XYZ file of C-alpha atoms in Angstrom:
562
model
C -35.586 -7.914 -57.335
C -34.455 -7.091 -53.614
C -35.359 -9.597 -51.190
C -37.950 -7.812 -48.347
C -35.898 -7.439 -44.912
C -36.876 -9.507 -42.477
C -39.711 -9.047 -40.045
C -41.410 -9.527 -37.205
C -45.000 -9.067 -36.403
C -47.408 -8.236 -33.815
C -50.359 -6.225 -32.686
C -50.095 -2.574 -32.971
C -50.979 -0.654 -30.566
C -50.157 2.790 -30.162
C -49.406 4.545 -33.918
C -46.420 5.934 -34.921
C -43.342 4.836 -36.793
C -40.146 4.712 -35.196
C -36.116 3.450 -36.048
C -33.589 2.770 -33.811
C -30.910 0.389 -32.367
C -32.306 -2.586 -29.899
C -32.264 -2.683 -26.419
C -33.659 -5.451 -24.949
C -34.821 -5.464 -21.507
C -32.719 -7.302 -18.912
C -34.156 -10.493 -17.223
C -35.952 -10.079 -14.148
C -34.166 -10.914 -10.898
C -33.453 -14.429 -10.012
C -34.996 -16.826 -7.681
C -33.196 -16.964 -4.268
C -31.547 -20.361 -3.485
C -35.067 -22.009 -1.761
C -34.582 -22.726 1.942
C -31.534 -20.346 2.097
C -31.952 -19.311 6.058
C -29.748 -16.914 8.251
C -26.755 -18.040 9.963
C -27.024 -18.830 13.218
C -24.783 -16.113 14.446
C -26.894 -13.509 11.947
C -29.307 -10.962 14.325
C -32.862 -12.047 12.864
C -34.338 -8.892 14.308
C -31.470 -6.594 12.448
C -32.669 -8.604 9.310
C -36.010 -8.069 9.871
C -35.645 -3.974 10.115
C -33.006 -4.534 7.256
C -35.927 -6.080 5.158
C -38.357 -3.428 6.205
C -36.047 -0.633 5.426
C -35.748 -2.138 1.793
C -39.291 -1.891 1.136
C -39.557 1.493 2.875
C -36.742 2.872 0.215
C -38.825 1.449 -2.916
C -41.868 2.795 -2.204
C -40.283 6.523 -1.467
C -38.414 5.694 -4.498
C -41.599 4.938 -6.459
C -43.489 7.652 -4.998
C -41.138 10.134 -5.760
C -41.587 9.128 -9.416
C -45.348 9.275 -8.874
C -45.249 12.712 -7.381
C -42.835 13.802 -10.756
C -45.406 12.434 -13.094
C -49.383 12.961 -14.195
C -51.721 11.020 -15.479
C -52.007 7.605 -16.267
C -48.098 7.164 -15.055
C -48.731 9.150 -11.638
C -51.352 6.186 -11.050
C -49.302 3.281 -12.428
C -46.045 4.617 -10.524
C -48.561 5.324 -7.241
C -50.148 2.048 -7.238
C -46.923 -0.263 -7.341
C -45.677 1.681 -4.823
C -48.364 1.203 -2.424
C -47.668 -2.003 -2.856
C -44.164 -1.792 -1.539
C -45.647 0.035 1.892
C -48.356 -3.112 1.679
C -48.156 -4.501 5.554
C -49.170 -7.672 5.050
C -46.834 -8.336 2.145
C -44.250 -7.067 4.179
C -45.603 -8.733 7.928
C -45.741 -11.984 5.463
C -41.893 -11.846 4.601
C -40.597 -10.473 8.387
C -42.390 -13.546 9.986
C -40.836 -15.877 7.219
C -37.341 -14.238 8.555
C -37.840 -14.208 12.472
C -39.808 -17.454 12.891
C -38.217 -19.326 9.699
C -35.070 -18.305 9.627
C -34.686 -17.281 5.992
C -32.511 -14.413 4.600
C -34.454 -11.804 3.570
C -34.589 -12.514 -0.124
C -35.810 -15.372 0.030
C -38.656 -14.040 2.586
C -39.905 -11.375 0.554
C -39.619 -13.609 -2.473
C -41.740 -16.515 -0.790
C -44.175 -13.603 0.816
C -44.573 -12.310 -2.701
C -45.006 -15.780 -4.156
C -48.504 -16.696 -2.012
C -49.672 -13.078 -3.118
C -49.256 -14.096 -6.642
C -50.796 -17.491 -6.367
C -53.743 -16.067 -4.252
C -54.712 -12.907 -6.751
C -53.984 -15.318 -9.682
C -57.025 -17.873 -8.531
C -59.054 -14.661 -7.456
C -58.858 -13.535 -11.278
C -60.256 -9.802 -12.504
C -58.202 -6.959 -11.209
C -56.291 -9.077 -8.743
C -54.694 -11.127 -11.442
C -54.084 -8.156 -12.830
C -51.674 -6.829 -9.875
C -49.872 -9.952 -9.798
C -47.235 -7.861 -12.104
C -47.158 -5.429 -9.591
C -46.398 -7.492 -6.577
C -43.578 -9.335 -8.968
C -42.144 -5.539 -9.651
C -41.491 -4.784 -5.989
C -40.401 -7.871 -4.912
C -37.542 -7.483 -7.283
C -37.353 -4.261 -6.745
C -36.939 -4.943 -2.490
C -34.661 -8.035 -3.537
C -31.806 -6.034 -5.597
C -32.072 -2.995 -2.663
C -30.993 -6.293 -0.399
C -28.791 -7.683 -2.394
C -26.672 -4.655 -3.779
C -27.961 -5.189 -7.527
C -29.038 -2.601 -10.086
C -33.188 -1.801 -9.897
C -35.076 -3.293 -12.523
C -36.023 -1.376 -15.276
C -34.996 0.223 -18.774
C -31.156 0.111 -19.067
C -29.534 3.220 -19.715
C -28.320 3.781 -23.457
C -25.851 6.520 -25.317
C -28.761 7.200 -28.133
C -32.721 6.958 -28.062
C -33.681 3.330 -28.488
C -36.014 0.749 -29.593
C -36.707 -1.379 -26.232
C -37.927 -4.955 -26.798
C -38.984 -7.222 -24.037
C -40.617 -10.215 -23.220
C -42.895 -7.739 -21.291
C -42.771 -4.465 -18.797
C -43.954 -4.040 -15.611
C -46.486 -1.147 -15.339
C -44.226 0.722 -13.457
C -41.444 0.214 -15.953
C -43.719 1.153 -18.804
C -44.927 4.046 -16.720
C -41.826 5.246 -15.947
C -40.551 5.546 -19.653
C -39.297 8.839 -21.463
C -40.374 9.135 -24.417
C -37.094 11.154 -25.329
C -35.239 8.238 -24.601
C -37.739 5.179 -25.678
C -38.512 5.504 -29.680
C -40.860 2.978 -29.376
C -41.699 -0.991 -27.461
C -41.815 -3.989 -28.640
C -43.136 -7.136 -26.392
C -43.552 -10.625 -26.864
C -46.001 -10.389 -24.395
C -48.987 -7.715 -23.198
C -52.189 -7.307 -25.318
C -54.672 -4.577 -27.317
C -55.700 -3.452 -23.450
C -52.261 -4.023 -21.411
C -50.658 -1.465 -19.337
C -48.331 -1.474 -21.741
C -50.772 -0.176 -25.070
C -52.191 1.980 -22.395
C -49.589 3.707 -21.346
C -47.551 4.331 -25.195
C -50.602 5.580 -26.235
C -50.585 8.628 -23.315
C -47.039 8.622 -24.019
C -47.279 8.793 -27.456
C -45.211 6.176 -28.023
C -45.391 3.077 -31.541
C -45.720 0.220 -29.789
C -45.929 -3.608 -30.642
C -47.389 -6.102 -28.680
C -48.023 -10.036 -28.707
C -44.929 -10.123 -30.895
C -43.994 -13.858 -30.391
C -40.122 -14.490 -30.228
C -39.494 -10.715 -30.428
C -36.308 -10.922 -28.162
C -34.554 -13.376 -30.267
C -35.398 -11.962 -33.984
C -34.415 -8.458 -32.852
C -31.582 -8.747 -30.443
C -28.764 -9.389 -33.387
C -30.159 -6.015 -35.434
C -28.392 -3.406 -35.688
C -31.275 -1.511 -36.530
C -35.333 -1.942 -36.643
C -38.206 -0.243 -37.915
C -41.216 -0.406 -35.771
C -44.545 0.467 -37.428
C -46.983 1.116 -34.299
C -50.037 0.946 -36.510
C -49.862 -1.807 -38.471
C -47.627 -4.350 -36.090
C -44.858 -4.620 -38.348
C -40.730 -4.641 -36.967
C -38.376 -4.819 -39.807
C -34.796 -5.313 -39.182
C -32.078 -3.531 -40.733
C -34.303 -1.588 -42.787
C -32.976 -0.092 -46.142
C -32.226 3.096 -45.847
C -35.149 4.272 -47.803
C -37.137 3.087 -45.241
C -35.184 5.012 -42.572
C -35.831 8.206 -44.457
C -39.001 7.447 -45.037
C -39.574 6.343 -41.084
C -37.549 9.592 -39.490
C -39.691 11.938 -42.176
C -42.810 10.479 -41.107
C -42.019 10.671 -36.787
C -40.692 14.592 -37.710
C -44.276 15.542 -39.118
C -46.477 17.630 -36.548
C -50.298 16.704 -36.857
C -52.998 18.679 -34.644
C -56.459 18.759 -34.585
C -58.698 21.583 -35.329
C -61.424 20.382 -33.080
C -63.905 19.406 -35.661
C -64.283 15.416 -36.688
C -65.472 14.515 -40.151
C -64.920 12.658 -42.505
C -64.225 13.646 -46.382
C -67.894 14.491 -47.715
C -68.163 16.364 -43.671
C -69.933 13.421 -42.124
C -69.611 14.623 -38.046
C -67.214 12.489 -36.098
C -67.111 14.040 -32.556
C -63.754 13.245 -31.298
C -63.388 13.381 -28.107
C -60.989 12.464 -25.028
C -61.032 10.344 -22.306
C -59.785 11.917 -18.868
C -59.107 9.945 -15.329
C -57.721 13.378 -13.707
C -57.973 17.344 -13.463
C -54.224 17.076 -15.494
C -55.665 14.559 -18.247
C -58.373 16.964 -18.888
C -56.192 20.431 -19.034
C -54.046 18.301 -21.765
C -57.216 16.968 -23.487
C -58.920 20.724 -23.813
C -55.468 21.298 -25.291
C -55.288 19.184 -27.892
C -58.358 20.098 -29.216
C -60.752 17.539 -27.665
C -64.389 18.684 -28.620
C -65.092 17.152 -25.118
C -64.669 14.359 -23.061
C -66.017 11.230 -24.004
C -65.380 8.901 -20.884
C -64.326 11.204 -17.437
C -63.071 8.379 -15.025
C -63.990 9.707 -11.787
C -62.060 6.699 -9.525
C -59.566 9.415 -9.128
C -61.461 10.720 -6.184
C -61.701 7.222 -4.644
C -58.382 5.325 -4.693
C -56.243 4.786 -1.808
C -58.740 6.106 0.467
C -60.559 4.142 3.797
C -63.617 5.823 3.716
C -65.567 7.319 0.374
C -65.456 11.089 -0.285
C -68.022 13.346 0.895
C -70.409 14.958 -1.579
C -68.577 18.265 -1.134
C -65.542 17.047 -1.828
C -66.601 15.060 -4.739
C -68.423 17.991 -6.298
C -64.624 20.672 -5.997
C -62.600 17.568 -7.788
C -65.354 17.275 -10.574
C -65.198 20.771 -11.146
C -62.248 20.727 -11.566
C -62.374 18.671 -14.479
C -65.659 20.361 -15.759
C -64.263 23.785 -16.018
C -61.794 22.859 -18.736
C -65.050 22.491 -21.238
C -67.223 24.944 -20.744
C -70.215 24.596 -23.437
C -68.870 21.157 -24.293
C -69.941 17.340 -23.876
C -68.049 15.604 -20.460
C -69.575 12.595 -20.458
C -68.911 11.141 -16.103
C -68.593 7.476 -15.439
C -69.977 6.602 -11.856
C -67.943 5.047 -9.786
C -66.373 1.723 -11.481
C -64.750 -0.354 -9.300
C -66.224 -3.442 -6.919
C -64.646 -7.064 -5.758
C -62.281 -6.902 -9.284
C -61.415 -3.335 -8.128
C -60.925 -3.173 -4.435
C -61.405 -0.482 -2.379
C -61.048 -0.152 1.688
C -64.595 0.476 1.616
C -66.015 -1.455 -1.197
C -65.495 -4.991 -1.602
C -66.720 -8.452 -1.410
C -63.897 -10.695 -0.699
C -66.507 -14.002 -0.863
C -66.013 -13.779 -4.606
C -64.641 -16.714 -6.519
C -64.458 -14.677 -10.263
C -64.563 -11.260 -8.985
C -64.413 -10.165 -13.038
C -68.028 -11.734 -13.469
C -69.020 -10.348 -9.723
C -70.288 -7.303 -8.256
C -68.744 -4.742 -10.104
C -69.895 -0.984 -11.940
C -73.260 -0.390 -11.175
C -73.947 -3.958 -9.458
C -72.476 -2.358 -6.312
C -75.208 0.133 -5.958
C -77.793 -2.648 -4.924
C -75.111 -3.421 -1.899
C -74.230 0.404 -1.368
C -76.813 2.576 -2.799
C -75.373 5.703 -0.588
C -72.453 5.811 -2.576
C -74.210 6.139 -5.419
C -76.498 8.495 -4.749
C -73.587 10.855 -3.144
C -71.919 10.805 -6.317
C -75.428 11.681 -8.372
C -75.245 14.582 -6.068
C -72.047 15.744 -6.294
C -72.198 15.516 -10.421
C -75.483 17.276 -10.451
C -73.929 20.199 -8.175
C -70.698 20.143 -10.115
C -72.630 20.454 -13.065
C -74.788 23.258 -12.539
C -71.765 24.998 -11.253
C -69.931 24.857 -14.509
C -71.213 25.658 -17.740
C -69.926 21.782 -19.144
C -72.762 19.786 -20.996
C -72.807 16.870 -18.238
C -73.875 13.611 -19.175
C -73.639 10.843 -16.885
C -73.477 6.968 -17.772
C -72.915 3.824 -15.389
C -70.615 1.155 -15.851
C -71.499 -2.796 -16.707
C -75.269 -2.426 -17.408
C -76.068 -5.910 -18.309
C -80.045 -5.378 -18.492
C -83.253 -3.283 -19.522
C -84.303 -3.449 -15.514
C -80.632 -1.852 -14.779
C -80.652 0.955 -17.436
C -83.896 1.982 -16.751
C -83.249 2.152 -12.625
C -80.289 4.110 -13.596
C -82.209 6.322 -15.521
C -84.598 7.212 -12.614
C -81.883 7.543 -10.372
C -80.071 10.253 -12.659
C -83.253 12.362 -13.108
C -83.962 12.368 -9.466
C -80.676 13.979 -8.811
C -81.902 16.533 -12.031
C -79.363 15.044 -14.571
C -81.455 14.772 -17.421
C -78.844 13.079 -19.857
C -78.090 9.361 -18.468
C -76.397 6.585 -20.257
C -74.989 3.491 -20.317
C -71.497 1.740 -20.914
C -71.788 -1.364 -23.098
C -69.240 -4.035 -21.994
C -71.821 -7.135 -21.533
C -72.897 -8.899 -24.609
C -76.096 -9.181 -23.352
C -76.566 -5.314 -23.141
C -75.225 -5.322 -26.629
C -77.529 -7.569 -27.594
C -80.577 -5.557 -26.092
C -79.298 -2.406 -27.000
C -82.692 -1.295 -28.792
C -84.657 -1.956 -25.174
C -81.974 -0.288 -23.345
C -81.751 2.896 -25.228
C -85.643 3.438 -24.934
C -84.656 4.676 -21.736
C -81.294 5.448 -21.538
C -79.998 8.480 -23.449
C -77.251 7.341 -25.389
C -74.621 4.146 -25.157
C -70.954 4.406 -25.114
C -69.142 1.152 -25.940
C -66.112 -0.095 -23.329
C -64.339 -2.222 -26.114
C -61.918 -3.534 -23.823
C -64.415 -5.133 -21.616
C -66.593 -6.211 -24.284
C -63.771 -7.981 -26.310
C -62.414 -9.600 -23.189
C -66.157 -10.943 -22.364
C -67.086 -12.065 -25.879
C -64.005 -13.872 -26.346
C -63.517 -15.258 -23.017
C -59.994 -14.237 -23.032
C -58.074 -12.498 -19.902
C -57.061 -9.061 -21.120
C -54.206 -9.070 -19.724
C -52.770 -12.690 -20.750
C -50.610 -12.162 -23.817
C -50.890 -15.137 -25.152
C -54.410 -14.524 -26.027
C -54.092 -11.223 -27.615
C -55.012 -12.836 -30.646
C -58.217 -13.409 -29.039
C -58.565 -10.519 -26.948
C -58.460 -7.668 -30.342
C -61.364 -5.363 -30.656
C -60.571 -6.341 -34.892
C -62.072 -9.900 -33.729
C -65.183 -9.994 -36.245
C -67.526 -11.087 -33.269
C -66.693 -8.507 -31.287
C -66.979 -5.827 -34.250
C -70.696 -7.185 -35.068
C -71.679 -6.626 -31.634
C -70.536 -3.268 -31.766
C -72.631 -3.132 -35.351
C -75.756 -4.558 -33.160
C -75.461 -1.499 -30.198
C -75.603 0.998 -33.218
C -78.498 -0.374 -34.698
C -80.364 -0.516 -31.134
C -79.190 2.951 -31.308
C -80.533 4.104 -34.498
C -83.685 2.633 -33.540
C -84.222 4.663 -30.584
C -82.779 7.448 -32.490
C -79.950 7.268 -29.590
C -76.249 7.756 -30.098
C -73.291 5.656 -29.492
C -70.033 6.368 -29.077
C -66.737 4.084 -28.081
C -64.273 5.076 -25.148
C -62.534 1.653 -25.678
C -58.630 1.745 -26.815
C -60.205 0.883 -30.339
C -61.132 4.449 -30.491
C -57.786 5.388 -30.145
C -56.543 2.977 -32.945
C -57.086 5.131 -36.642
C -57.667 2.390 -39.101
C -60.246 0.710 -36.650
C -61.680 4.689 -35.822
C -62.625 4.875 -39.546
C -64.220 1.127 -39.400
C -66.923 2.028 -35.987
C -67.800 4.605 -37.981
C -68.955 2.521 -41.074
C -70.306 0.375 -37.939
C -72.777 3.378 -36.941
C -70.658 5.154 -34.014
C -71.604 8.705 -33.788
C -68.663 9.572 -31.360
C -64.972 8.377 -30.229
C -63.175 9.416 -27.603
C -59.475 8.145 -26.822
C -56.213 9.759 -25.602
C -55.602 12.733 -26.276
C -52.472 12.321 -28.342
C -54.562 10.278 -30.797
C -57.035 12.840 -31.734
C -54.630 14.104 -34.935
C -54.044 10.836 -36.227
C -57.577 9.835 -35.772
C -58.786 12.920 -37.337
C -56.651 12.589 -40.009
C -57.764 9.462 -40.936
C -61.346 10.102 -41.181
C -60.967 13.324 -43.093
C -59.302 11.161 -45.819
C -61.879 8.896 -46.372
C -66.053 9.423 -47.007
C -68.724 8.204 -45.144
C -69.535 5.597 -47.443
C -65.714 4.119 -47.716
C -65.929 3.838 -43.670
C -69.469 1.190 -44.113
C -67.407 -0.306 -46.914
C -64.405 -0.713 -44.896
C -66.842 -2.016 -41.721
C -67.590 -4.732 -44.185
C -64.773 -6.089 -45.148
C -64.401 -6.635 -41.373
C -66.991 -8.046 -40.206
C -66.632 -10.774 -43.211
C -63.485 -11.202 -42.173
C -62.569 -14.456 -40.238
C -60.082 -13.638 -38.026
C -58.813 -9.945 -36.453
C -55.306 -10.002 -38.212
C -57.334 -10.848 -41.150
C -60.154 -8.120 -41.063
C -57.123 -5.499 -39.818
C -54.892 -6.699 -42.876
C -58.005 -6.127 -45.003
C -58.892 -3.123 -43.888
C -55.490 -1.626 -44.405
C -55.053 -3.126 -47.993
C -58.112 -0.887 -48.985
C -56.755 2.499 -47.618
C -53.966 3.548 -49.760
C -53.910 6.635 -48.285
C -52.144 5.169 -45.138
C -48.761 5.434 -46.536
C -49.164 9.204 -47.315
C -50.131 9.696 -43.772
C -47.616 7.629 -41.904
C -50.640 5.679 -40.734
């Protein structure tokens, strides 16, 4: 009997099977000597400029990426490098030169240090920049210094890149020509990193504990994106069997079902006027979750209800007859804007955030009602409209009123709370329909950061409490006689696709690369195998367990590549 190769497991989170030779990512830059200071015959002014020019040449660099790139990676690549034009980061580090004497390593690395610290105790979206600010200070430290950029070294051949974990921008920045697929030790279900392999298309591993060490000595690995599996030095069965699978071409004929036809509508989430041109594409039978931050980032003041309503449009006139279902405004103290914040916040992820910040700004709110309803009945799109982080019956229903006074007659909510889970059948008397945020909600029923990698484990929409609270919102939906969908990565995720369905979700929407997979999934299995499979989860007691489960009971997985 041959002995099984060895292995190394993880989360998977974007599907796909890939082989290839390992490169691992280098380490990040070191720490400058502490107290290292200029000499006293060094020009502390010329050092100063020398620092600022540094920064100046990363952010053109990164914004000349940005400008080359759409999507979720035009945002990644756009926000780190705003970053490196930040003038208090960089007002920090030329004070710590001129009026402490250090070299300008050290300064930006000591200015970048108290920005970590600070958004780390702040929590929410700050800790989640804290990658960020790490990125460009080692980016601004190797211009100084006369060392390579970090990033994803260059290779003869396409490769299998393993890391402890990736910077957004570095995992924003990847070609998918190059990069056959990611493995991290790090990241989790709803990292940057699943995020962006997904868009990309991408198989990608995450939470892989001691990933860098297993792999580094293979000459060759398998990595299986959907179930979390990295064998090294595969047999070469296996490679034949891997490369056959990654040549196939699936599409979607823009119709979900499953086997005996049960309707699936499988659609796509969108953040920009590019994400939705790729979505309508791929098939999409409309757009599930339409982000609409993109008209608000990076500016000082809000956009004017003109302005608002040409950028929707934009969007809207890719479906015309079709569902695009527009999330208000979601940002707040976890998601800062110039104009929107509340710095007195001690957990800014449990503050005013979603629809919360209409009580402290109800203009904004009603501008953007506006601007959707004028959009709307400029385009022929089916509009629906649903707010962010209800957490109440008194919330859903003020939403409500607020929709139809703007004439939108289809209003709904997100479910990230478990308390709006939980209440989902007094909710939905008023609101329309429920879409679940499954990243949210798994991060807030598990208390466990989203972004800490050590608590992927934790933070997995497969976690059984998580999967029952999703089973709750459907039945406060098929009370009301209301549907529920999920824009959550789950969605995106086939095996767990085919268990919210057996869970009571009418609709999922995900990435637009996923819809094939997805699609194929559910038209291999019935209705009635999807509630048996949503079973076996929920009586699972643990997510590797209920995923392992779930994938022991669908054969048909192998045949698909799946």
């Amino acid at each position: 009997m041959n002995e099984p190769q060895p292995a190394v497991r993880g989360i998977g989170v974007s599907a796909g099977t890939a082989v290839g030779p390992v490169v691992v990512m280098p380490e990040p830059i070191e720490e400058p000597p502490p107290g290292r200071r200029l000499a006293p015959r060094d020009d502390q002014q010329a050092e100063a400029v020398r620092l600022r020019s540094a920064a100046s040449a990363v952010a053109d660099d990164l914004m000349r990426a940005a400008d080359a790139a759409d999507g979720t990676t035009q945002d990644v690549l756009g926000a780190t490098a705003a970053i490196a034009a930040d003038p208090t980061l960089l007002a920090d580090a030329e004070r710590r030169v001129l009026d402490d004497h250090l070299v300008p390593e050290r300064a930006i690395w000591e200015a970048a240090d108290a920005v970590v610290r600070q958004f780390t105790e702040l929590g929410g979206y700050f800790a989640e920049r804290t990658q960020d600010i790490a990125d460009v200070r080692d980016r601004i430290i190797a211009n100084l210094t006369g060392l390579p950029a970090p990033g994803v070294p260059d290779h003869p051949e396409p490769f299998v890149l393993v890391a402890r974990d990736l910077a957004p921008s570095a995992t924003a920045a990847l070609d998918p020509e190059r990069v056959l697929a990611i493995v991290t030790e790090l990241a989790g279900p709803t990292s940057h990193t699943a995020i962006v392999a997904n868009a990309k298309g991408i198989p990608a591993v995450v939470a892989a504990t001691g990933a860098v060490g297993a792999l580094a000595s293979a000459a060759l690995v398998l990595v299986d994106g959907s179930s979390g599996v990295v064998t090294l030095d595969p047999s070469a069965d296996q490679v034949a069997r891997a490369r056959e699978l990654a040549s196939r071409t699936r599409t979607f004929d823009g119709t979900g079902r499953t086997a005996d036809g049960h309707r699936v509508a499988l659609l796509a989430n969108v953040g920009d006027p590019t994400g939705a041109a790729a979505a309508a594409a791929a098939g999409a039978e409309g757009v599930g979750l339409f982000r609409s931050e993109f008209c608000f980032l990076g500016r000082e003041d809000p956009p004017g209800v003109d302005e608002q309503v040409v950028e929707y449009r934009r969007v809207l006139t890719e479906f015309p007859g079709r569902k695009v279902v527009v999330r208000t405004l979601d940002s707040g103290a976890d998601k800062p804007l110039e104009f929107l914040s509340s710095p007195d916040e001690e957990n800014p992820a449990l503050g005013v955030r979603g629809l919360r910040t209409a009580e402290r700004w109800p203009q904004l709110l009603e501008d953007q009602l506006e601007a959707i309803a004028l959009a709307a009945r400029a385009e022929s799109a089916d509009v629906w409209v649903m707010a962010p982080m209800v957490a109440t019956v008194d919330e859903a229903q003020w939403f409500v009123e607020r929709c139809a006074a703007h004439g939108l007659s289809q209003a709904g909510v997100m479910v990230e709370v478990p308390g709006a889970a939980l209440l989902s059948g007094q909710i939905l008397a008023s609101a329309h329909f429920a879409s679940i945020g499954t990243n949210d909600l798994a991060q807030y029923t598990m208390a466990a950061d989203r972004l800490l990698g050590s608590l992927a484990e934790l933070n997995d929409p497969w976690q059984p409490a998580v999967l029952r609270l999703v089973e709750a919102t459907c039945r406060g939906g098929a009370q009301q006689n209301r549907p529920v969908g999920v824009c959550g990565e789950a969605a995106s995720n086939p095996v767990l696709a085919a268990v919210l369905v057996g869970l009571g979700v009418s609709s999922l929407s995900m990435t637009a690369r996923s819809l094939p997979d997805v699609a194929a999934l559910l038209a291999a299995v019935t209705h009635d195998e999807c509630r048996t499979l949503a079973q076996v989860a929920l009586t699972a007691p643990s997510a590797r367990s209920a995923r392992d489960a779930v994938r022991e009971r669908l054969p048909v997985l192998a045949e698909l590549g799946l």
